[in-house]
């Protein structure tokens, strides 16, 4: 009779699957940016996505001290041959030969010391005296070789900048930890940080290369990896692992409970059709509207339409023995519809979010719930075996029926508890919201501590503060970087900050390179000046032919371009600091060891932006949470309006709203008391509490007297929700724990409060 | 004027002279461990030095003079008085370089492994720290307690490219002379005269 419904449903499923297979899935952070992000927010996400820090794996190899050099060189050699890695640094000087050769060849274009004064007779004489003094000192061995070609000592300063601040302890030519038990390497993947699949592949390549190296060396050794790629991969695995493990346990338990109630496996499977169809419809709808589906939308979305599992429970459990599901519908349909609309109204505010992620979530939930209820309404009754009755379900009703009977007495208890909860919320000391991103990270504290240790030993500072310039062309961006650097140098001398990076260090602007060329004297002039300068020193006068030749070559030679850096680690360094943005270019100048923040901030202005990544991320999180709260409140208001229009009686409205409000307030107070702060995950949990709780209250309120099958269906649905989410609450992953505990507590409370406050007189 | 440090040095020398006969009689029993143990007993001291660098790039040897100061366990200072005043000191892991006319520079020893290995070799010898010496160099000892020569050859390739060997000549627990040889034939010698007490 209703064949058309099943046909339509199947066609819809096929259509949805067709859309889904064409929809790209993304784990891109930018979905969590506002639609009109500030420069700082955009920069933050760019850095998280593809910044130099986001792709750097810190590697430690633990092994016999005398073999660490071999292990480090072996591992680094294998990784350098792997196209997946842009830069492998292990302190091996031979491996830096390319960089050093480039600096040496281009020293007169790169050295900040190249000025006209340096190449006058007086300037040269002073340089030569310095050389003699150095030759006679313990540093003589270092100076001697470069002296004939570089008497002004340009390479010394450049080598210093090349080494940067990363100066780990060295043994047998490679970096080692302070205690000498570990060889240290830093490995940068070519893939950007947001590409977690590529990062995962990269990490397994490192493991394989290490294993091969270890076997070749024939020693016992251990590999330790840390850094953002490791954390990203581990976090995903951990969330996935916990979600799968706990979901499996929860599914088994829920299935057991439902089997107990239904005593039929086919019915159990049928009960999943609405939520499964809803999820598919949700994904397809998001794919059609947004063109992609974010992984987080999927995860949270399926959670938020968990209510749809209840639809089938209501239908099956409230169908009496010998009755037909189709006959049950007229009785429960208005309540189910209003319950679904309540949730849809609650989530609809999300559609208008500034954040793509929220908007996707809103659309997913709405499409999912509407579909799930339609499937419950039109498809399930056709498929339910004739004569089915949830014979085992009535036992569940007993405790709640007892509550309903004593509701007059309990009412005051509930109201008092809510009052206490309101007071507790109002008097909560300190902030309500968790705005520290790190506390929401699923990475264990020991792993973070190990990361901090390796980072410290490698001198790989966590970049937090930076100056940013944006200009229409590469050259203008480089010139602006040089202008900023000129203002930072005095601050470094004054110890307002320890140092900074700039893309112009290894790629000076063409203007500056030309200025340096112009500072070099013509060959004949230089020869005469040098001869005069060498006189009166103990240096052999015939020593400096290479110097004259090199200066002459640099003076009229080609400028240094970005392509010249290819094949060296300097390319990565420049590329991560000099980025194309739309039609223009931005240059990043990360700051290290900022002691006087105010002084550094004064450098900003006039197209130079001071950026605090941690502040930006905390603020973004705050904005995100703030908007989630606003949307929830707006959603709540829409729910009130909907109920007002539908129920049309203040008494009925308050019977539905009061228990909902009471359970939200009490749940929030309990969670806050337990963890000290609320997170955005708790907020999502509360949204779900309203979604499922509103159904309970509507059923209690909508049916004259508390009929046993109806109450049984509510208890059964509630039990499934509490089990499913309660199990998630055991996870240590903050997102799962936050949602799980909130929903379990809230669902439990809203059933009890609904029984006490919503039920009408029998 | 006799400083406390000098007095201790003197004391150590006297102590050494008391023990001397035992070593002199049975030279077989005297070796690296005994030399190191003797050196380790000297807790502090100062000495005048004259250092000559014989380099191919200069027309004449570069001569510098100054004062060496040592205090156990890990402080060594080399103060150059002429031709240009300067000071290089290491204490623990810190290397402090002061050159006339430029601000002092404080480095971590590991920033300049080549230099640190050179200076550390001298410091470890003075401290009688056999473990450190063995880690950085292969060691060869010749002569007897009264007139010994300790040859240090760097283990690390990078350092070997700069320094092919160091020979420390001494008598009992006093260092007399340090010769440093470079692979290109350049060399330097430093003669050490302990401060009179």
CSV table of C-alpha atoms in Angstrom, one decimal, chain A residues 265-616:
chain,number,residue,atom,x,y,z
A,265,UNK,CA,17.0,-9.0,15.8
A,266,UNK,CA,15.4,-7.8,12.5
A,267,UNK,CA,13.5,-5.1,14.5
A,268,UNK,CA,16.7,-4.0,16.2
A,269,UNK,CA,18.3,-3.5,12.7
A,270,UNK,CA,15.1,-1.7,11.5
A,271,UNK,CA,15.5,0.7,14.4
A,272,UNK,CA,18.7,1.9,12.9
A,273,UNK,CA,17.3,2.8,9.5
A,274,UNK,CA,16.1,6.3,10.5
A,275,UNK,CA,19.4,7.4,11.9
A,276,UNK,CA,21.4,5.8,9.1
A,277,UNK,CA,19.2,7.4,6.5
A,278,UNK,CA,19.4,10.7,8.3
A,279,UNK,CA,23.2,10.6,8.4
A,280,UNK,CA,23.4,9.9,4.7
A,281,UNK,CA,20.9,12.7,3.9
A,282,UNK,CA,22.9,15.1,6.2
A,283,UNK,CA,26.2,14.4,4.4
A,284,UNK,CA,24.6,14.7,1.0
A,285,UNK,CA,22.9,18.0,1.9
A,286,UNK,CA,26.1,19.5,3.2
A,287,UNK,CA,28.0,18.2,0.2
A,288,UNK,CA,25.5,19.8,-2.1
A,289,UNK,CA,25.4,23.2,-0.4
A,290,UNK,CA,29.1,23.6,0.7
A,291,UNK,CA,30.8,21.5,-1.9
A,292,UNK,CA,32.8,19.6,0.8
A,293,UNK,CA,32.1,18.0,4.2
A,294,UNK,CA,34.4,18.6,7.1
A,295,UNK,CA,35.5,15.6,9.2
A,296,UNK,CA,34.3,17.3,12.3
A,297,UNK,CA,30.9,17.9,10.8
A,298,UNK,CA,30.6,14.2,10.3
A,299,UNK,CA,31.7,13.3,13.8
A,300,UNK,CA,29.6,15.9,15.7
A,301,UNK,CA,26.7,15.7,13.3
A,302,UNK,CA,26.1,12.0,13.7
A,303,UNK,CA,26.2,12.6,17.5
A,304,UNK,CA,23.7,15.4,17.3
A,305,UNK,CA,21.2,13.4,15.3
A,306,UNK,CA,21.5,10.6,17.9
A,307,UNK,CA,17.9,11.7,18.8
A,308,UNK,CA,16.8,9.9,15.6
A,309,UNK,CA,17.6,6.5,17.2
A,310,UNK,CA,14.8,7.3,19.7
A,311,UNK,CA,12.2,7.8,16.9
A,312,UNK,CA,12.2,4.1,16.1
A,313,UNK,CA,12.1,3.2,19.8
A,314,UNK,CA,9.0,5.4,20.4
A,315,UNK,CA,7.3,3.8,17.4
A,316,UNK,CA,8.1,0.2,18.2
A,317,UNK,CA,7.6,0.3,22.0
A,318,UNK,CA,4.3,2.2,21.9
A,319,UNK,CA,2.8,-0.2,19.4
A,320,UNK,CA,0.7,-2.5,21.5
A,321,UNK,CA,0.7,-6.3,21.3
A,322,UNK,CA,-1.4,-7.3,18.3
A,323,UNK,CA,-1.6,-3.8,17.1
A,324,UNK,CA,-0.1,-2.3,14.0
A,325,UNK,CA,2.6,0.3,13.9
A,326,UNK,CA,0.5,2.2,11.4
A,327,UNK,CA,-2.2,2.6,14.0
A,328,UNK,CA,0.2,3.8,16.6
A,329,UNK,CA,1.3,6.7,14.4
A,330,UNK,CA,-1.7,9.0,14.6
A,331,UNK,CA,-1.2,9.0,18.4
A,332,UNK,CA,2.5,9.7,18.5
A,333,UNK,CA,3.0,11.5,15.2
A,334,UNK,CA,2.1,15.0,16.4
A,335,UNK,CA,4.5,14.7,19.4
A,336,UNK,CA,7.3,13.2,17.3
A,337,UNK,CA,6.9,16.0,14.7
A,338,UNK,CA,6.9,18.7,17.3
A,339,UNK,CA,9.9,17.1,19.0
A,340,UNK,CA,11.8,17.0,15.7
A,341,UNK,CA,10.8,20.6,14.9
A,342,UNK,CA,12.0,21.6,18.4
A,343,UNK,CA,15.5,20.2,17.6
A,344,UNK,CA,15.5,21.6,14.1
A,345,UNK,CA,14.7,25.1,15.5
A,346,UNK,CA,17.4,24.7,18.1
A,347,UNK,CA,20.0,23.8,15.4
A,348,UNK,CA,18.7,26.2,12.8
A,349,UNK,CA,20.5,29.2,14.3
A,350,UNK,CA,23.8,27.5,13.4
A,351,UNK,CA,23.0,28.0,9.7
A,352,UNK,CA,23.7,31.7,10.2
A,353,UNK,CA,27.1,31.1,11.9
A,354,UNK,CA,30.2,33.0,10.8
A,355,UNK,CA,32.0,29.7,11.0
A,356,UNK,CA,31.6,27.3,8.1
A,357,UNK,CA,32.0,24.5,10.5
A,358,UNK,CA,29.0,25.5,12.5
A,359,UNK,CA,26.9,26.2,9.4
A,360,UNK,CA,27.7,22.7,8.1
A,361,UNK,CA,26.8,21.2,11.4
A,362,UNK,CA,23.4,23.0,11.4
A,363,UNK,CA,22.5,21.9,7.9
A,364,UNK,CA,23.6,18.4,8.6
A,365,UNK,CA,21.5,18.1,11.7
A,366,UNK,CA,18.4,19.6,10.1
A,367,UNK,CA,18.5,17.5,7.0
A,368,UNK,CA,19.4,14.4,9.1
A,369,UNK,CA,16.5,14.8,11.6
A,370,UNK,CA,13.9,15.6,9.0
A,371,UNK,CA,14.9,12.5,6.9
A,372,UNK,CA,15.1,10.3,10.0
A,373,UNK,CA,11.6,11.2,11.1
A,374,UNK,CA,10.2,10.9,7.6
A,375,UNK,CA,11.7,7.4,7.4
A,376,UNK,CA,10.2,6.6,10.8
A,377,UNK,CA,6.8,7.9,9.7
A,378,UNK,CA,6.5,6.4,6.2
A,379,UNK,CA,9.0,3.6,5.9
A,380,UNK,CA,9.3,1.8,9.2
A,381,UNK,CA,5.6,0.9,9.6
A,382,UNK,CA,5.8,-0.9,6.3
A,383,UNK,CA,8.8,-3.0,7.3
A,384,UNK,CA,7.8,-3.8,10.8
A,385,UNK,CA,6.8,-7.5,11.1
A,386,UNK,CA,3.1,-7.9,11.6
A,387,UNK,CA,2.1,-8.6,15.2
A,388,UNK,CA,5.4,-7.3,16.5
A,389,UNK,CA,5.3,-6.1,20.1
A,390,UNK,CA,8.1,-4.9,22.3
A,391,UNK,CA,7.1,-7.3,25.0
A,392,UNK,CA,10.2,-6.9,27.0
A,393,UNK,CA,10.0,-3.2,27.3
A,394,UNK,CA,7.3,-2.7,30.0
A,395,UNK,CA,9.7,-3.6,32.8
A,396,UNK,CA,11.6,-0.4,32.0
A,397,UNK,CA,8.6,1.8,32.8
A,398,UNK,CA,8.3,0.9,36.5
A,399,UNK,CA,10.8,3.2,38.2
A,400,UNK,CA,9.7,6.2,36.1
A,401,UNK,CA,6.0,5.5,36.7
A,402,UNK,CA,6.8,5.6,40.4
A,403,UNK,CA,8.3,9.0,39.9
A,404,UNK,CA,5.3,10.2,38.0
A,405,UNK,CA,3.0,9.0,40.9
A,406,UNK,CA,5.0,10.9,43.5
A,407,UNK,CA,5.5,14.0,41.3
A,408,UNK,CA,3.6,16.4,43.5
A,409,UNK,CA,6.1,15.8,46.3
A,410,UNK,CA,9.1,15.6,44.0
A,411,UNK,CA,8.3,18.8,42.2
A,412,UNK,CA,9.6,21.0,45.0
A,413,UNK,CA,12.7,18.9,45.2
A,414,UNK,CA,13.4,19.4,41.5
A,415,UNK,CA,12.8,23.1,41.7
A,416,UNK,CA,15.0,23.3,44.8
A,417,UNK,CA,17.8,21.4,43.0
A,418,UNK,CA,17.5,23.8,40.1
A,419,UNK,CA,17.7,26.7,42.4
A,420,UNK,CA,20.9,25.4,43.9
A,421,UNK,CA,22.3,24.8,40.4
A,422,UNK,CA,21.5,28.4,39.4
A,423,UNK,CA,23.2,29.6,42.6
A,424,UNK,CA,26.2,27.4,42.0
A,425,UNK,CA,26.5,28.6,38.4
A,426,UNK,CA,26.1,32.3,39.5
A,427,UNK,CA,28.7,32.0,42.2
A,428,UNK,CA,31.3,30.0,40.2
A,429,UNK,CA,34.7,31.5,41.0
A,430,UNK,CA,36.8,32.3,38.0
A,431,UNK,CA,35.9,32.0,34.3
A,432,UNK,CA,33.2,29.7,33.1
A,433,UNK,CA,34.9,28.7,29.8
A,434,UNK,CA,37.9,26.8,29.0
A,435,UNK,CA,39.7,29.0,26.5
A,436,UNK,CA,43.1,27.3,26.6
A,437,UNK,CA,43.5,25.3,23.4
A,438,UNK,CA,46.0,23.0,25.0
A,439,UNK,CA,43.6,21.7,27.6
A,440,UNK,CA,41.4,20.5,24.7
A,441,UNK,CA,44.2,18.7,23.1
A,442,UNK,CA,44.1,14.9,23.2
A,443,UNK,CA,47.9,14.8,23.5
A,444,UNK,CA,49.0,13.5,26.9
A,445,UNK,CA,51.0,15.8,29.1
A,446,UNK,CA,54.1,13.5,29.1
A,447,UNK,CA,54.2,13.7,25.3
A,448,UNK,CA,54.1,17.5,25.5
A,449,UNK,CA,56.9,17.5,28.1
A,450,UNK,CA,59.0,15.3,25.9
A,451,UNK,CA,58.4,17.6,23.0
A,452,UNK,CA,59.4,20.6,25.1
A,453,UNK,CA,62.6,18.9,26.1
A,454,UNK,CA,63.6,17.9,22.5
A,455,UNK,CA,62.6,21.4,21.3
A,456,UNK,CA,64.9,22.9,24.0
A,457,UNK,CA,67.8,20.7,23.1
A,458,UNK,CA,67.5,21.3,19.4
A,459,UNK,CA,67.0,25.0,20.0
A,460,UNK,CA,63.8,24.8,17.8
A,461,UNK,CA,61.8,27.5,19.5
A,462,UNK,CA,58.0,27.3,19.3
A,463,UNK,CA,57.1,30.3,17.2
A,464,UNK,CA,54.6,32.4,19.0
A,465,UNK,CA,55.3,36.0,18.2
A,466,UNK,CA,56.0,37.4,14.7
A,467,UNK,CA,55.9,40.5,12.6
A,468,UNK,CA,54.1,40.2,9.3
A,469,UNK,CA,54.3,42.5,6.3
A,470,UNK,CA,52.1,42.2,3.2
A,471,UNK,CA,53.1,43.8,-0.1
A,472,UNK,CA,52.1,43.5,-3.7
A,473,UNK,CA,55.3,42.0,-5.0
A,474,UNK,CA,58.1,39.7,-3.7
A,475,UNK,CA,60.7,42.5,-3.9
A,476,UNK,CA,58.5,44.9,-2.0
A,477,UNK,CA,57.9,42.3,0.7
A,478,UNK,CA,61.6,41.7,1.0
A,479,UNK,CA,62.4,45.4,1.1
A,480,UNK,CA,59.8,45.8,3.8
A,481,UNK,CA,61.3,42.9,5.7
A,482,UNK,CA,64.7,44.6,5.5
A,483,UNK,CA,63.2,47.8,6.9
A,484,UNK,CA,61.6,45.9,9.8
A,485,UNK,CA,64.9,44.1,10.4
A,486,UNK,CA,66.8,47.4,10.5
A,487,UNK,CA,64.4,48.5,13.3
A,488,UNK,CA,64.7,45.1,15.1
A,489,UNK,CA,68.6,45.1,15.1
A,490,UNK,CA,68.9,47.8,17.8
A,491,UNK,CA,66.3,46.0,19.9
A,492,UNK,CA,68.4,42.8,19.7
A,493,UNK,CA,71.4,44.8,20.8
A,494,UNK,CA,69.4,46.3,23.6
A,495,UNK,CA,68.3,42.8,24.5
A,496,UNK,CA,64.6,43.6,24.0
A,497,UNK,CA,64.5,40.3,22.1
A,498,UNK,CA,67.0,37.5,21.5
A,499,UNK,CA,66.7,37.4,17.7
A,500,UNK,CA,64.4,37.1,14.7
A,501,UNK,CA,64.2,35.3,11.4
A,502,UNK,CA,63.5,37.0,8.1
A,503,UNK,CA,63.2,35.7,4.5
A,504,UNK,CA,65.6,38.5,3.5
A,505,UNK,CA,68.4,36.9,5.4
A,506,UNK,CA,69.2,34.4,2.7
A,507,UNK,CA,67.3,36.2,-0.1
A,508,UNK,CA,68.0,39.9,0.2
A,509,UNK,CA,65.9,42.2,-2.0
A,510,UNK,CA,67.4,43.0,-5.3
A,511,UNK,CA,67.7,46.7,-4.3
A,512,UNK,CA,69.9,45.7,-1.3
A,513,UNK,CA,72.0,43.3,-3.4
A,514,UNK,CA,72.6,46.0,-5.9
A,515,UNK,CA,73.6,48.4,-3.1
A,516,UNK,CA,76.1,45.8,-1.8
A,517,UNK,CA,77.5,45.4,-5.3
A,518,UNK,CA,77.9,49.1,-5.6
A,519,UNK,CA,79.8,49.2,-2.3
A,520,UNK,CA,82.5,46.9,-3.7
A,521,UNK,CA,85.4,48.8,-5.3
A,522,UNK,CA,86.6,48.3,-8.9
A,523,UNK,CA,89.4,45.6,-9.2
A,524,UNK,CA,92.2,48.0,-9.8
A,525,UNK,CA,91.1,50.3,-7.0
A,526,UNK,CA,90.7,47.3,-4.6
A,527,UNK,CA,94.2,46.0,-5.5
A,528,UNK,CA,95.9,49.3,-4.7
A,529,UNK,CA,93.9,49.7,-1.5
A,530,UNK,CA,94.7,46.2,-0.3
A,531,UNK,CA,98.4,46.6,-1.1
A,532,UNK,CA,98.5,49.7,1.1
A,533,UNK,CA,96.5,48.0,3.8
A,534,UNK,CA,98.6,44.8,4.0
A,535,UNK,CA,101.8,47.0,4.4
A,536,UNK,CA,102.7,47.2,8.1
A,537,UNK,CA,101.1,43.8,8.9
A,538,UNK,CA,102.9,40.5,9.2
A,539,UNK,CA,100.6,39.0,6.5
A,540,UNK,CA,102.2,37.9,3.3
A,541,UNK,CA,101.3,40.4,0.6
A,542,UNK,CA,100.9,37.9,-2.1
A,543,UNK,CA,98.2,36.0,-0.3
A,544,UNK,CA,95.1,37.7,-1.5
A,545,UNK,CA,94.6,37.0,-5.2
A,546,UNK,CA,91.5,34.9,-4.5
A,547,UNK,CA,90.0,37.8,-2.6
A,548,UNK,CA,90.5,40.2,-5.5
A,549,UNK,CA,89.0,37.7,-8.0
A,550,UNK,CA,86.0,37.0,-5.8
A,551,UNK,CA,85.1,40.6,-5.2
A,552,UNK,CA,85.5,41.4,-8.9
A,553,UNK,CA,83.2,38.5,-9.7
A,554,UNK,CA,80.6,39.5,-7.1
A,555,UNK,CA,80.7,43.1,-8.2
A,556,UNK,CA,79.6,42.4,-11.8
A,557,UNK,CA,77.9,39.0,-11.3
A,558,UNK,CA,74.3,38.0,-11.3
A,559,UNK,CA,72.1,38.7,-8.4
A,560,UNK,CA,70.9,36.0,-6.1
A,561,UNK,CA,67.4,34.7,-6.9
A,562,UNK,CA,65.1,32.3,-5.2
A,563,UNK,CA,65.8,29.5,-7.7
A,564,UNK,CA,69.5,29.7,-6.7
A,565,UNK,CA,68.5,28.4,-3.2
A,566,UNK,CA,67.0,25.2,-4.7
A,567,UNK,CA,68.5,22.0,-3.3
A,568,UNK,CA,69.5,23.6,-0.1
A,569,UNK,CA,67.8,23.9,3.2
A,570,UNK,CA,67.7,27.7,2.7
A,571,UNK,CA,64.9,27.2,0.1
A,572,UNK,CA,62.6,25.8,2.8
A,573,UNK,CA,63.6,28.6,5.2
A,574,UNK,CA,62.7,31.3,2.6
A,575,UNK,CA,59.6,29.6,1.3
A,576,UNK,CA,58.1,29.2,4.8
A,577,UNK,CA,58.7,32.9,5.6
A,578,UNK,CA,57.8,34.3,2.2
A,579,UNK,CA,54.3,33.3,1.1
A,580,UNK,CA,52.0,34.2,-1.7
A,581,UNK,CA,48.7,35.6,-0.5
A,582,UNK,CA,46.1,36.3,-3.1
A,583,UNK,CA,47.6,38.7,-5.5
A,584,UNK,CA,50.3,39.8,-3.1
A,585,UNK,CA,53.1,38.4,-0.9
A,586,UNK,CA,53.6,38.3,2.8
A,587,UNK,CA,56.8,38.0,4.7
A,588,UNK,CA,56.9,36.6,8.2
A,589,UNK,CA,59.5,37.6,10.7
A,590,UNK,CA,59.3,35.2,13.7
A,591,UNK,CA,60.6,36.7,16.9
A,592,UNK,CA,62.6,34.8,19.5
A,593,UNK,CA,63.1,35.4,23.2
A,594,UNK,CA,61.0,38.6,23.3
A,595,UNK,CA,61.8,40.3,26.7
A,596,UNK,CA,60.3,43.7,26.0
A,597,UNK,CA,57.1,43.1,24.2
A,598,UNK,CA,56.0,46.7,24.1
A,599,UNK,CA,59.2,47.8,22.4
A,600,UNK,CA,58.8,45.1,19.7
A,601,UNK,CA,55.1,45.9,19.3
A,602,UNK,CA,56.1,49.5,18.5
A,603,UNK,CA,57.8,48.3,15.3
A,604,UNK,CA,54.4,47.3,14.0
A,605,UNK,CA,52.2,49.9,12.2
A,606,UNK,CA,52.5,51.2,8.7
A,607,UNK,CA,51.7,47.9,7.1
A,608,UNK,CA,53.6,45.9,9.6
A,609,UNK,CA,51.4,43.6,11.8
A,610,UNK,CA,52.4,42.3,15.2
A,611,UNK,CA,51.0,38.8,15.6
A,612,UNK,CA,50.7,36.7,18.7
A,613,UNK,CA,49.7,33.3,17.5
A,614,UNK,CA,48.7,32.0,20.9
A,615,UNK,CA,46.6,35.1,21.6
A,616,UNK,CA,45.1,34.7,18.1
